[in-house]
Every structure is written in structure tokens, then in C-alpha cells.
PDB file of C-alpha atoms and ligand atoms in Angstrom:
ATOM      1  CA  MET A   1       7.027  32.559 -11.574  1.00  0.00           C
ATOM      2  CA  ASN A   2       9.613  35.177 -10.154  1.00  0.00           C
ATOM      3  CA  GLY A   3      12.137  35.111 -12.362  1.00  0.00           C
ATOM      4  CA  ASN A   4      14.833  35.427  -9.882  1.00  0.00           C
ATOM      5  CA  LEU A   5      13.734  32.424  -7.707  1.00  0.00           C
ATOM      6  CA  CYS A   6      13.427  30.429 -11.215  1.00  0.00           C
ATOM      7  CA  ASN A   7      17.283  31.332 -12.202  1.00  0.00           C
ATOM      8  CA  LEU A   8      18.157  29.374  -8.662  1.00  0.00           C
ATOM      9  CA  ALA A   9      15.473  26.834  -9.139  1.00  0.00           C
ATOM     10  CA  PRO A  10      16.847  22.848  -8.976  1.00  0.00           C
ATOM     11  CA  ARG A  11      17.589  21.645 -12.593  1.00  0.00           C
ATOM     12  CA  ILE A  12      15.972  18.207 -12.315  1.00  0.00           C
ATOM     13  CA  GLY A  13      14.448  15.920  -9.453  1.00  0.00           C
ATOM     14  CA  VAL A  14      11.915  13.412  -8.389  1.00  0.00           C
ATOM     15  CA  ILE A  15       8.453  13.707  -7.406  1.00  0.00           C
ATOM     16  CA  MET A  16       6.779  10.836  -5.632  1.00  0.00           C
ATOM     17  CA  GLY A  17       3.095  10.774  -4.434  1.00  0.00           C
ATOM     18  CA  MET A  18       1.090  12.718  -7.087  1.00  0.00           C
ATOM     19  CA  ALA A  19      -2.133  10.879  -7.118  1.00  0.00           C
ATOM     20  CA  ASN A  20      -4.135  13.627  -9.306  1.00  0.00           C
ATOM     21  CA  GLU A  21      -4.626  17.164  -9.974  1.00  0.00           C
ATOM     22  CA  TYR A  22      -5.853  17.718  -6.551  1.00  0.00           C
ATOM     23  CA  SER A  23      -2.536  16.173  -4.939  1.00  0.00           C
ATOM     24  CA  ILE A  24      -0.360  18.716  -2.827  1.00  0.00           C
ATOM     25  CA  ALA A  25       2.510  17.081  -5.269  1.00  0.00           C
ATOM     26  CA  TYR A  26       0.536  18.663  -8.257  1.00  0.00           C
ATOM     27  CA  GLY A  27       0.917  22.083  -6.948  1.00  0.00           C
ATOM     28  CA  ILE A  28       4.790  21.448  -6.367  1.00  0.00           C
ATOM     29  CA  ALA A  29       5.276  19.967  -9.792  1.00  0.00           C
ATOM     30  CA  LYS A  30       3.330  22.674 -11.568  1.00  0.00           C
ATOM     31  CA  THR A  31       5.300  25.563  -9.651  1.00  0.00           C
ATOM     32  CA  LEU A  32       8.678  23.646 -10.704  1.00  0.00           C
ATOM     33  CA  THR A  33       7.363  23.057 -14.341  1.00  0.00           C
ATOM     34  CA  GLU A  34       7.055  27.153 -14.238  1.00  0.00           C
ATOM     35  CA  CYS A  35      10.703  27.333 -13.436  1.00  0.00           C
ATOM     36  CA  ASN A  36      11.700  24.844 -16.113  1.00  0.00           C
ATOM     37  CA  THR A  37      12.708  22.169 -13.841  1.00  0.00           C
ATOM     38  CA  LYS A  38      12.708  18.845 -15.463  1.00  0.00           C
ATOM     39  CA  LEU A  39      10.586  16.345 -13.426  1.00  0.00           C
ATOM     40  CA  ILE A  40      10.594  12.465 -13.001  1.00  0.00           C
ATOM     41  CA  PHE A  41       7.495  11.239 -11.331  1.00  0.00           C
ATOM     42  CA  ALA A  42       7.244   8.092  -8.964  1.00  0.00           C
ATOM     43  CA  VAL A  43       3.833   6.942  -8.394  1.00  0.00           C
ATOM     44  CA  GLN A  44       2.093   3.989  -6.245  1.00  0.00           C
ATOM     45  CA  SER A  45       0.677   2.246  -9.299  1.00  0.00           C
ATOM     46  CA  ASP A  46      -0.030   1.876 -12.818  1.00  0.00           C
ATOM     47  CA  ARG A  47      -3.220   3.390 -12.134  1.00  0.00           C
ATOM     48  CA  PHE A  48      -1.421   6.638 -11.167  1.00  0.00           C
ATOM     49  CA  LYS A  49       1.083   6.407 -13.876  1.00  0.00           C
ATOM     50  CA  GLN A  50      -1.931   6.350 -16.573  1.00  0.00           C
ATOM     51  CA  LYS A  51      -3.293   9.596 -14.700  1.00  0.00           C
ATOM     52  CA  ILE A  52       0.135  11.537 -14.976  1.00  0.00           C
ATOM     53  CA  ALA A  53       0.435  10.394 -18.834  1.00  0.00           C
ATOM     54  CA  ASP A  54      -2.723  11.907 -19.422  1.00  0.00           C
ATOM     55  CA  MET A  55      -1.727  15.315 -18.243  1.00  0.00           C
ATOM     56  CA  GLU A  56      -0.540  17.543 -20.861  1.00  0.00           C
ATOM     57  CA  GLU A  57       1.373  19.662 -18.550  1.00  0.00           C
ATOM     58  CA  PHE A  58       3.632  16.694 -17.602  1.00  0.00           C
ATOM     59  CA  LYS A  59       3.723  14.900 -21.076  1.00  0.00           C
ATOM     60  CA  ASN A  60       7.405  15.302 -21.439  1.00  0.00           C
ATOM     61  CA  SER A  61       8.101  13.633 -17.890  1.00  0.00           C
ATOM     62  CA  GLU A  62       9.058  10.047 -17.333  1.00  0.00           C
ATOM     63  CA  VAL A  63       6.877   8.247 -14.724  1.00  0.00           C
ATOM     64  CA  PHE A  64       8.007   5.127 -12.574  1.00  0.00           C
ATOM     65  CA  VAL A  65       6.020   2.912 -10.433  1.00  0.00           C
ATOM     66  CA  CYS A  66       7.485   2.741  -6.849  1.00  0.00           C
ATOM     67  CA  ASP A  67       5.389   1.387  -4.155  1.00  0.00           C
ATOM     68  CA  VAL A  68       7.442   2.159  -0.945  1.00  0.00           C
ATOM     69  CA  SER A  69       5.576  -0.725   1.059  1.00  0.00           C
ATOM     70  CA  GLN A  70       7.448  -3.053  -1.481  1.00  0.00           C
ATOM     71  CA  GLU A  71      10.728  -4.473  -0.207  1.00  0.00           C
ATOM     72  CA  GLY A  72      13.444  -3.182  -2.964  1.00  0.00           C
ATOM     73  CA  ASP A  73      11.086  -0.831  -4.694  1.00  0.00           C
ATOM     74  CA  ILE A  74      12.752   2.411  -3.842  1.00  0.00           C
ATOM     75  CA  GLU A  75      16.358   1.047  -4.055  1.00  0.00           C
ATOM     76  CA  LYS A  76      15.138  -0.124  -7.712  1.00  0.00           C
ATOM     77  CA  LEU A  77      13.889   3.408  -8.441  1.00  0.00           C
ATOM     78  CA  PHE A  78      16.734   5.240  -7.854  1.00  0.00           C
ATOM     79  CA  ASP A  79      18.910   2.682  -9.369  1.00  0.00           C
ATOM     80  CA  VAL A  80      16.998   3.152 -12.715  1.00  0.00           C
ATOM     81  CA  ILE A  81      17.158   6.866 -12.158  1.00  0.00           C
ATOM     82  CA  GLY A  82      20.799   6.944 -11.649  1.00  0.00           C
ATOM     83  CA  ASN A  83      21.238   5.045 -14.628  1.00  0.00           C
ATOM     84  CA  LEU A  84      19.183   7.047 -16.957  1.00  0.00           C
ATOM     85  CA  TYR A  85      19.775  10.516 -15.685  1.00  0.00           C
ATOM     86  CA  GLY A  86      22.985  10.724 -13.837  1.00  0.00           C
ATOM     87  CA  SER A  87      22.489  12.912 -11.130  1.00  0.00           C
ATOM     88  CA  ILE A  88      19.455  14.729  -9.794  1.00  0.00           C
ATOM     89  CA  ASP A  89      18.990  17.761  -7.536  1.00  0.00           C
ATOM     90  CA  PHE A  90      15.925  17.120  -5.503  1.00  0.00           C
ATOM     91  CA  VAL A  91      13.241  14.769  -4.179  1.00  0.00           C
ATOM     92  CA  VAL A  92       9.775  15.389  -2.983  1.00  0.00           C
ATOM     93  CA  HIS A  93       8.182  12.808  -0.706  1.00  0.00           C
ATOM     94  CA  SER A  94       4.443  13.375  -0.521  1.00  0.00           C
ATOM     95  CA  ILE A  95       3.295  10.316   0.758  1.00  0.00           C
ATOM     96  CA  ALA A  96       1.138   9.029   3.558  1.00  0.00           C
ATOM     97  CA  PHE A  97      -1.282   6.236   4.119  1.00  0.00           C
ATOM     98  CA  SER A  98      -3.506   5.245   6.759  1.00  0.00           C
ATOM     99  CA  ASP A  99      -6.616   2.609   6.866  1.00  0.00           C
ATOM    100  CA  ARG A 100      -9.398   5.539   6.553  1.00  0.00           C
ATOM    101  CA  LYS A 101     -11.350   3.576   9.076  1.00  0.00           C
ATOM    102  CA  GLU A 102      -8.745   4.411  11.901  1.00  0.00           C
ATOM    103  CA  LEU A 103      -8.782   8.231  10.928  1.00  0.00           C
ATOM    104  CA  GLN A 104     -11.880   8.598  12.924  1.00  0.00           C
ATOM    105  CA  GLY A 105     -12.887   7.843  16.429  1.00  0.00           C
ATOM    106  CA  LYS A 106     -10.597   6.900  19.367  1.00  0.00           C
ATOM    107  CA  TYR A 107      -6.705   6.876  19.017  1.00  0.00           C
ATOM    108  CA  TYR A 108      -6.536   3.930  21.325  1.00  0.00           C
ATOM    109  CA  ASP A 109      -8.517   2.056  18.772  1.00  0.00           C
ATOM    110  CA  THR A 110      -5.502   2.083  16.358  1.00  0.00           C
ATOM    111  CA  SER A 111      -4.715  -1.771  15.328  1.00  0.00           C
ATOM    112  CA  ARG A 112      -1.206  -2.800  15.448  1.00  0.00           C
ATOM    113  CA  GLY A 113      -1.304  -3.570  11.667  1.00  0.00           C
ATOM    114  CA  ASN A 114      -2.521  -0.230  10.499  1.00  0.00           C
ATOM    115  CA  PHE A 115      -0.071   1.311  12.953  1.00  0.00           C
ATOM    116  CA  LEU A 116       2.840  -0.438  11.486  1.00  0.00           C
ATOM    117  CA  ASN A 117       1.448  -0.169   7.919  1.00  0.00           C
ATOM    118  CA  ALA A 118       0.861   3.844   8.288  1.00  0.00           C
ATOM    119  CA  MET A 119       4.538   4.352   9.697  1.00  0.00           C
ATOM    120  CA  ASN A 120       6.037   1.789   7.244  1.00  0.00           C
ATOM    121  CA  ILE A 121       4.498   3.937   4.214  1.00  0.00           C
ATOM    122  CA  SER A 122       4.301   7.727   5.579  1.00  0.00           C
ATOM    123  CA  CYS A 123       7.689   7.706   7.556  1.00  0.00           C
ATOM    124  CA  TYR A 124      10.097   4.954   7.218  1.00  0.00           C
ATOM    125  CA  SER A 125       9.780   5.274   3.313  1.00  0.00           C
ATOM    126  CA  LEU A 126      11.837   8.712   3.712  1.00  0.00           C
ATOM    127  CA  THR A 127      14.489   6.972   5.503  1.00  0.00           C
ATOM    128  CA  GLU A 128      15.097   4.520   2.623  1.00  0.00           C
ATOM    129  CA  VAL A 129      14.477   7.439   0.128  1.00  0.00           C
ATOM    130  CA  CYS A 130      17.223   9.486   1.718  1.00  0.00           C
ATOM    131  CA  LYS A 131      19.703   6.424   1.703  1.00  0.00           C
ATOM    132  CA  TYR A 132      19.086   5.563  -1.947  1.00  0.00           C
ATOM    133  CA  ALA A 133      18.654   9.178  -3.379  1.00  0.00           C
ATOM    134  CA  LYS A 134      22.115  10.165  -1.708  1.00  0.00           C
ATOM    135  CA  GLU A 135      23.703   7.930  -4.163  1.00  0.00           C
ATOM    136  CA  VAL A 136      22.110  10.059  -7.206  1.00  0.00           C
ATOM    137  CA  MET A 137      23.222  13.432  -5.671  1.00  0.00           C
ATOM    138  CA  PRO A 138      26.988  13.287  -5.788  1.00  0.00           C
ATOM    139  CA  ASN A 139      26.945  17.236  -5.845  1.00  0.00           C
ATOM    140  CA  GLY A 140      24.403  17.521  -3.015  1.00  0.00           C
ATOM    141  CA  GLY A 141      20.899  18.309  -3.543  1.00  0.00           C
ATOM    142  CA  SER A 142      17.385  18.720  -1.465  1.00  0.00           C
ATOM    143  CA  ILE A 143      14.793  16.358  -0.077  1.00  0.00           C
ATOM    144  CA  LEU A 144      11.458  17.388   0.992  1.00  0.00           C
ATOM    145  CA  THR A 145       8.570  15.580   2.644  1.00  0.00           C
ATOM    146  CA  LEU A 146       5.038  17.064   3.945  1.00  0.00           C
ATOM    147  CA  SER A 147       3.985  17.025   7.206  1.00  0.00           C
ATOM    148  CA  TYR A 148       0.971  18.373   9.309  1.00  0.00           C
ATOM    149  CA  TYR A 149       0.143  20.314  12.462  1.00  0.00           C
ATOM    150  CA  GLY A 150      -1.296  16.935  14.038  1.00  0.00           C
ATOM    151  CA  ALA A 151       2.152  15.979  14.545  1.00  0.00           C
ATOM    152  CA  GLU A 152       2.687  18.805  17.203  1.00  0.00           C
ATOM    153  CA  LYS A 153      -0.976  19.189  18.911  1.00  0.00           C
ATOM    154  CA  VAL A 154      -4.151  16.711  18.835  1.00  0.00           C
ATOM    155  CA  VAL A 155      -6.558  17.465  15.917  1.00  0.00           C
ATOM    156  CA  PRO A 156      -9.789  15.416  15.971  1.00  0.00           C
ATOM    157  CA  ASN A 157      -9.640  12.081  14.327  1.00  0.00           C
ATOM    158  CA  TYR A 158      -5.973  12.552  12.880  1.00  0.00           C
ATOM    159  CA  ASN A 159      -5.212   9.650  15.330  1.00  0.00           C
ATOM    160  CA  VAL A 160      -2.288   7.487  14.179  1.00  0.00           C
ATOM    161  CA  MET A 161      -1.318   9.930  11.383  1.00  0.00           C
ATOM    162  CA  GLY A 162      -0.402  12.306  14.108  1.00  0.00           C
ATOM    163  CA  VAL A 163       1.649   9.959  15.838  1.00  0.00           C
ATOM    164  CA  VAL A 164       3.439   8.903  12.423  1.00  0.00           C
ATOM    165  CA  LYS A 165       3.936  12.711  11.148  1.00  0.00           C
ATOM    166  CA  ALA A 166       5.576  13.374  14.769  1.00  0.00           C
ATOM    167  CA  ALA A 167       7.890  10.549  13.704  1.00  0.00           C
ATOM    168  CA  LEU A 168       8.515  11.587  10.264  1.00  0.00           C
ATOM    169  CA  GLU A 169       9.382  15.157  11.936  1.00  0.00           C
ATOM    170  CA  ALA A 170      12.100  13.696  14.246  1.00  0.00           C
ATOM    171  CA  SER A 171      13.350  11.571  11.029  1.00  0.00           C
ATOM    172  CA  VAL A 172      13.851  14.966   9.049  1.00  0.00           C
ATOM    173  CA  ARG A 173      16.135  16.075  11.928  1.00  0.00           C
ATOM    174  CA  TYR A 174      18.262  12.947  12.119  1.00  0.00           C
ATOM    175  CA  LEU A 175      18.334  12.602   8.415  1.00  0.00           C
ATOM    176  CA  ALA A 176      19.491  16.158   7.913  1.00  0.00           C
ATOM    177  CA  SER A 177      22.124  15.500  10.415  1.00  0.00           C
ATOM    178  CA  ASP A 178      23.266  12.295   8.594  1.00  0.00           C
ATOM    179  CA  LEU A 179      23.143  13.855   5.200  1.00  0.00           C
ATOM    180  CA  GLY A 180      24.831  17.056   6.172  1.00  0.00           C
ATOM    181  CA  GLU A 181      28.188  16.037   4.879  1.00  0.00           C
ATOM    182  CA  PHE A 182      26.817  15.411   1.549  1.00  0.00           C
ATOM    183  CA  ASN A 183      25.677  18.864   1.210  1.00  0.00           C
ATOM    184  CA  ILE A 184      22.038  17.423   0.828  1.00  0.00           C
ATOM    185  CA  ARG A 185      19.248  19.276   3.097  1.00  0.00           C
ATOM    186  CA  VAL A 186      16.387  17.497   4.328  1.00  0.00           C
ATOM    187  CA  ASN A 187      13.235  19.431   5.470  1.00  0.00           C
ATOM    188  CA  ALA A 188       9.430  19.392   5.594  1.00  0.00           C
ATOM    189  CA  VAL A 189       7.030  21.451   4.928  1.00  0.00           C
ATOM    190  CA  SER A 190       4.032  21.466   7.417  1.00  0.00           C
ATOM    191  CA  ALA A 191       1.279  21.995   5.062  1.00  0.00           C
ATOM    192  CA  GLY A 192      -2.361  23.848   6.243  1.00  0.00           C
ATOM    193  CA  PRO A 193      -5.138  21.652   5.429  1.00  0.00           C
ATOM    194  CA  ILE A 194      -6.100  20.804   1.579  1.00  0.00           C
ATOM    195  CA  LYS A 195      -9.089  18.766   0.250  1.00  0.00           C
ATOM    196  CA  THR A 196      -7.194  16.128  -1.250  1.00  0.00           C
ATOM    197  CA  LEU A 197      -7.829  12.273  -1.713  1.00  0.00           C
ATOM    198  CA  ALA A 198      -5.564  11.329   1.165  1.00  0.00           C
ATOM    199  CA  SER A 199      -7.097  14.177   3.661  1.00  0.00           C
ATOM    200  CA  SER A 200     -10.624  13.151   2.359  1.00  0.00           C
ATOM    201  CA  GLY A 201     -10.197  10.174   4.647  1.00  0.00           C
ATOM    202  CA  VAL A 202      -9.819  12.126   8.024  1.00  0.00           C
ATOM    203  CA  GLY A 203     -13.317  12.163   9.740  1.00  0.00           C
ATOM    204  CA  GLY A 204     -14.698  15.465   9.915  1.00  0.00           C
ATOM    205  CA  PHE A 205     -12.039  17.234   7.362  1.00  0.00           C
ATOM    206  CA  SER A 206     -14.605  19.896   6.188  1.00  0.00           C
ATOM    207  CA  LYS A 207     -14.880  20.998  10.030  1.00  0.00           C
ATOM    208  CA  ILE A 208     -10.905  20.831  10.125  1.00  0.00           C
ATOM    209  CA  LEU A 209     -10.908  23.295   6.884  1.00  0.00           C
ATOM    210  CA  GLU A 210     -13.462  25.874   8.445  1.00  0.00           C
ATOM    211  CA  TYR A 211     -11.861  26.060  11.785  1.00  0.00           C
ATOM    212  CA  GLU A 212      -8.389  26.877   9.926  1.00  0.00           C
ATOM    213  CA  GLN A 213      -9.864  29.431   7.714  1.00  0.00           C
ATOM    214  CA  ASN A 214     -11.401  31.281  10.759  1.00  0.00           C
ATOM    215  CA  ARG A 215      -8.273  30.875  12.896  1.00  0.00           C
ATOM    216  CA  SER A 216      -5.391  31.621  10.444  1.00  0.00           C
ATOM    217  CA  PRO A 217      -4.099  35.339  10.441  1.00  0.00           C
ATOM    218  CA  LEU A 218      -4.383  35.463   6.707  1.00  0.00           C
ATOM    219  CA  GLY A 219      -8.012  34.338   7.259  1.00  0.00           C
ATOM    220  CA  ARG A 220      -8.111  31.615   4.660  1.00  0.00           C
ATOM    221  CA  ASN A 221      -6.878  28.189   3.817  1.00  0.00           C
ATOM    222  CA  VAL A 222      -3.915  27.324   1.949  1.00  0.00           C
ATOM    223  CA  THR A 223      -3.796  26.517  -1.694  1.00  0.00           C
ATOM    224  CA  LYS A 224      -1.681  23.907  -3.525  1.00  0.00           C
ATOM    225  CA  ASP A 225      -0.118  26.955  -5.393  1.00  0.00           C
ATOM    226  CA  ASP A 226       1.023  28.569  -1.855  1.00  0.00           C
ATOM    227  CA  ILE A 227       2.654  25.025  -0.939  1.00  0.00           C
ATOM    228  CA  GLY A 228       4.330  24.835  -4.520  1.00  0.00           C
ATOM    229  CA  LYS A 229       5.931  28.025  -4.142  1.00  0.00           C
ATOM    230  CA  ALA A 230       7.326  27.231  -0.730  1.00  0.00           C
ATOM    231  CA  CYS A 231       8.586  24.104  -1.705  1.00  0.00           C
ATOM    232  CA  THR A 232      10.313  25.486  -4.806  1.00  0.00           C
ATOM    233  CA  PHE A 233      12.060  27.888  -2.453  1.00  0.00           C
ATOM    234  CA  LEU A 234      13.285  25.224  -0.067  1.00  0.00           C
ATOM    235  CA  LEU A 235      14.625  22.997  -3.043  1.00  0.00           C
ATOM    236  CA  SER A 236      16.264  26.242  -4.878  1.00  0.00           C
ATOM    237  CA  ASP A 237      19.673  27.541  -4.146  1.00  0.00           C
ATOM    238  CA  PHE A 238      18.090  30.317  -1.969  1.00  0.00           C
ATOM    239  CA  ALA A 239      17.507  27.875   1.050  1.00  0.00           C
ATOM    240  CA  SER A 240      21.162  26.788   0.498  1.00  0.00           C
ATOM    241  CA  GLY A 241      21.396  27.128   4.463  1.00  0.00           C
ATOM    242  CA  ILE A 242      18.371  25.524   5.789  1.00  0.00           C
ATOM    243  CA  THR A 243      18.332  22.105   6.702  1.00  0.00           C
ATOM    244  CA  GLY A 244      16.421  19.734   9.364  1.00  0.00           C
ATOM    245  CA  GLU A 245      13.794  22.421   9.659  1.00  0.00           C
ATOM    246  CA  ILE A 246       9.835  22.017   9.393  1.00  0.00           C
ATOM    247  CA  ILE A 247       8.400  24.783   7.985  1.00  0.00           C
ATOM    248  CA  HIS A 248       4.601  25.749   8.552  1.00  0.00           C
ATOM    249  CA  VAL A 249       3.260  26.938   5.071  1.00  0.00           C
ATOM    250  CA  ASP A 250      -0.464  27.259   6.889  1.00  0.00           C
ATOM    251  CA  CYS A 251      -1.374  30.960   6.595  1.00  0.00           C
ATOM    252  CA  GLY A 252      -0.152  31.276   9.959  1.00  0.00           C
ATOM    253  CA  SER A 253      -2.459  28.981  11.893  1.00  0.00           C
ATOM    254  CA  ASN A 254      -0.174  27.565  14.202  1.00  0.00           C
ATOM    255  CA  ILE A 255       0.947  30.510  15.805  1.00  0.00           C
ATOM    256  CA  VAL A 256      -2.510  31.155  16.803  1.00  0.00           C
ATOM    257  CA  GLY A 257      -3.661  29.999  20.549  1.00  0.00           C
ATOM    258  CA  VAL A 258      -7.001  31.417  21.169  1.00  0.00           C
ATOM    259  CA  LYS A 259      -9.016  33.617  18.863  1.00  0.00           C
ATOM    260  CA  PHE A 260     -12.020  35.579  19.743  1.00  0.00           C
TER     261      PHE A 260
HETATM  262  P1  LIG B 301      -2.726  12.503  -2.135  1.00  0.00           P
HETATM  263  O1  LIG B 301      -3.856  11.484  -1.618  1.00  0.00           O
HETATM  264  O2  LIG B 301      -3.072  13.091  -3.295  1.00  0.00           O
HETATM  265  O3  LIG B 301      -1.408  11.969  -2.144  1.00  0.00           O
HETATM  266  C1  LIG B 301      -0.937  10.908  -1.145  1.00  0.00           C
HETATM  267  C2  LIG B 301      -0.013  10.021  -1.991  1.00  0.00           C
HETATM  268  O4  LIG B 301       0.594   8.837  -1.139  1.00  0.00           O
HETATM  269  C3  LIG B 301      -0.910   9.388  -3.158  1.00  0.00           C
HETATM  270  O5  LIG B 301      -0.140   9.694  -4.589  1.00  0.00           O
HETATM  271  C4  LIG B 301      -0.473   7.908  -3.242  1.00  0.00           C
HETATM  272  O6  LIG B 301      -0.660   7.050  -4.185  1.00  0.00           O
HETATM  273  C5  LIG B 301       0.738   8.095  -2.367  1.00  0.00           C
HETATM  274  N1  LIG B 301       0.878   6.786  -1.466  1.00  0.00           N
HETATM  275  C6  LIG B 301      -0.039   6.080  -0.540  1.00  0.00           C
HETATM  276  N2  LIG B 301       0.763   4.889  -0.215  1.00  0.00           N
HETATM  277  C7  LIG B 301       1.638   4.831  -1.227  1.00  0.00           C
HETATM  278  C8  LIG B 301       2.799   3.589  -1.500  1.00  0.00           C
HETATM  279  N3  LIG B 301       2.518   2.370  -0.752  1.00  0.00           N
HETATM  280  N4  LIG B 301       3.655   3.792  -2.316  1.00  0.00           N
HETATM  281  C9  LIG B 301       3.666   4.765  -3.002  1.00  0.00           C
HETATM  282  N5  LIG B 301       2.951   5.956  -2.595  1.00  0.00           N
HETATM  283  C10 LIG B 301       1.946   5.796  -1.889  1.00  0.00           C
HETATM  284  O7  LIG B 301      -2.940  13.635  -0.931  1.00  0.00           O
HETATM  285  P2  LIG B 301      -2.132  14.714  -0.075  1.00  0.00           P
HETATM  286  O8  LIG B 301      -2.905  15.172   0.783  1.00  0.00           O
HETATM  287  O9  LIG B 301      -1.617  15.599  -1.456  1.00  0.00           O
HETATM  288  O10 LIG B 301      -0.905  14.125   0.702  1.00  0.00           O
HETATM  289  C11 LIG B 301       0.399  14.291   0.041  1.00  0.00           C
HETATM  290  C12 LIG B 301       1.259  14.391   1.459  1.00  0.00           C
HETATM  291  O11 LIG B 301       0.857  15.787   2.223  1.00  0.00           O
HETATM  292  C13 LIG B 301       1.014  13.535   2.526  1.00  0.00           C
HETATM  293  O12 LIG B 301       2.272  13.302   3.307  1.00  0.00           O
HETATM  294  C14 LIG B 301      -0.026  14.223   3.445  1.00  0.00           C
HETATM  295  O13 LIG B 301      -0.028  13.645   4.891  1.00  0.00           O
HETATM  296  C15 LIG B 301       0.631  15.480   3.570  1.00  0.00           C
HETATM  297  N6  LIG B 301      -0.354  16.560   3.765  1.00  0.00           N
HETATM  298  C16 LIG B 301      -1.579  16.808   3.560  1.00  0.00           C
HETATM  299  C17 LIG B 301      -2.229  17.815   3.950  1.00  0.00           C
HETATM  300  C18 LIG B 301      -3.729  17.860   3.414  1.00  0.00           C
HETATM  301  O14 LIG B 301      -4.619  18.331   4.148  1.00  0.00           O
HETATM  302  N7  LIG B 301      -4.167  17.405   2.283  1.00  0.00           N
HETATM  303  C19 LIG B 301      -1.789  18.784   5.169  1.00  0.00           C
HETATM  304  C20 LIG B 301      -0.524  18.405   5.484  1.00  0.00           C
HETATM  305  C21 LIG B 301       0.244  17.299   4.919  1.00  0.00           C
END
């Protein structure tokens, strides 16, 4: 990594939502580790805890279980982290869920149950993360979430997730406004498509990958490394004046209307 960026990289923070080495959170964690940032992981269940424990590159990191759909889990997580580490500099929220049966077909077939669950896990959780992370960021900090182009334009099969991501992007602006007085910045990276556990649930995902590769000005799809570097910048002091933004890291795909 670029030595100068590393000089201003955050000291210590929490990564939420790393399931395996294919996760976007893995790319972010890897770049931060290269900058000597101390990482604390929060994962959905013991199954994912064991996965991280088996990763040599994060062997010195502590891993906590936090199911964001469970009342009290997020509050408890930041309480424990505050007691153990005092203060932190950042949180990465890289979490989303929808029943994969509803990531295909018509959006109007979305069930009330899945709509509420997807919104709860993928959007509301960021609000609660901000509320409790603020308590362990007395000197300010940076909170980052992950969005996707399906929040802005219709993407086949993305359905309820597109609606949830639109709400997430609006949340970023409200949360950035609320937390500005505490010198806490809140931003989102709108990442281009990457094959992961979550994205493999979206119907026709390989077609989306192919489409975006052809459409993007850079002529390729993004990598976890691209996302990791952009996120490290946003978490670093180089981005000290950026808050409430949705930054596209998609090889430029979103700027292209029509391509021959
Ligand atoms: P992933 O499956 O690796 O990560 C999703 C994570 O969400 C998993 O670690 C899972 O355990 C976690 N999660 C789900 N329900 C949870 C709960 N109740 N409590 C705690 N954690 C829970 O997939 P990913 O693609 O790396 O997704 C990370 C983020 O990036 C998501 O917000 C996703 O929407 C977003 N994103 C992904 C893509 C893509 O193409 N992969 C593109 C843009 C944005």
C-alpha cells in the first residue's frame, strides 16, 4: 500500500459483515491490515467466527458475534468494545440480507415479512450501529456502509434490495447530518458487482457481471482490492472533509447511459 495513505490510516476499528475470503469486507480488512490498522471483527454467528479464526492474516484480531436482527446485540457489541479498547476510529457496516427467493421475478411479489426483515438487517442496523458506535468515538471517527447501483436505477431481480439500498443511502445522509457535531463522518461506497455469498443469491448475477464489464469505462469489473483501497481512503484522515456521500467504486459504470 501507498506509504502516505497508510500514515493517515485509522488506528483501530470494527469490521462488521465478513463471511469469508470472498466478502467485500475481506478486501477492506486486508487493505487496512496492510496499513497496520488494528481490526476488531463482528460476525453474524459462531460459524463465521470460526472462519475468521482460521484466517492466518487476522490471527491477532478479536472476533465478536453480533446478529444485528437481535434486539440488544448492537448495543452490547459496542459496550464490550468500549470496555476492552476504550475508543475506536471507525466502523465498516458490510451487511445485507434478503430471502433469495425474492431476488428474482417481480418486485411486486415481495412479501411483507421479507421486506421488513431485509430493511431491518440491511438498513435499520446502520442506524443502530451509528447510535452506539458514537459512544466509543469520543474523538470523532468514520462510519462506512456498502450500497449498490440498484438503489438508483432498476436492476433486474435486485428487487427489494434496491428499495432497501435506496433507504440506506438516505439514512447515510441523515446520519451524517446527526453525527457531524461529534466529528463523525458517515459515507457509503456504492460498489460495482462482485461475486460473493450475498450476491450469488441475486437471480442472473453472472449476466449483471458481464453487462457491467462491457459497460464500464475501465472495461472491467471492480475487485475487492479496488473497494478496499477506496474504503481505506474514506476511513482515513485524507477524507476528513467528506461526509454524507455515496461514492461509486464501479470502474465508472454508473456514468454510462448508452454504450455501442
Ligand atoms: P457477503 O455475503 O460476503 O456479506 C454479507 C454479510 O452480511 C455476511 O457476512 C453476513 O453474515 C452478514 N449478515 C447477514 N445478516 C446478518 C445479521 N442478521 N447480522 C449480522 N450480519 C449479517 O456479501 P458481500 O457482497 O460482501 O456483501 C457485503 C455488503 O456489500 C452488503 O451490504 C451488500 O449489499 C454490499 N454490496 C455487494 C455487492 C456485490 O456485488 N457483492 C455490490 C454492492 C454492494
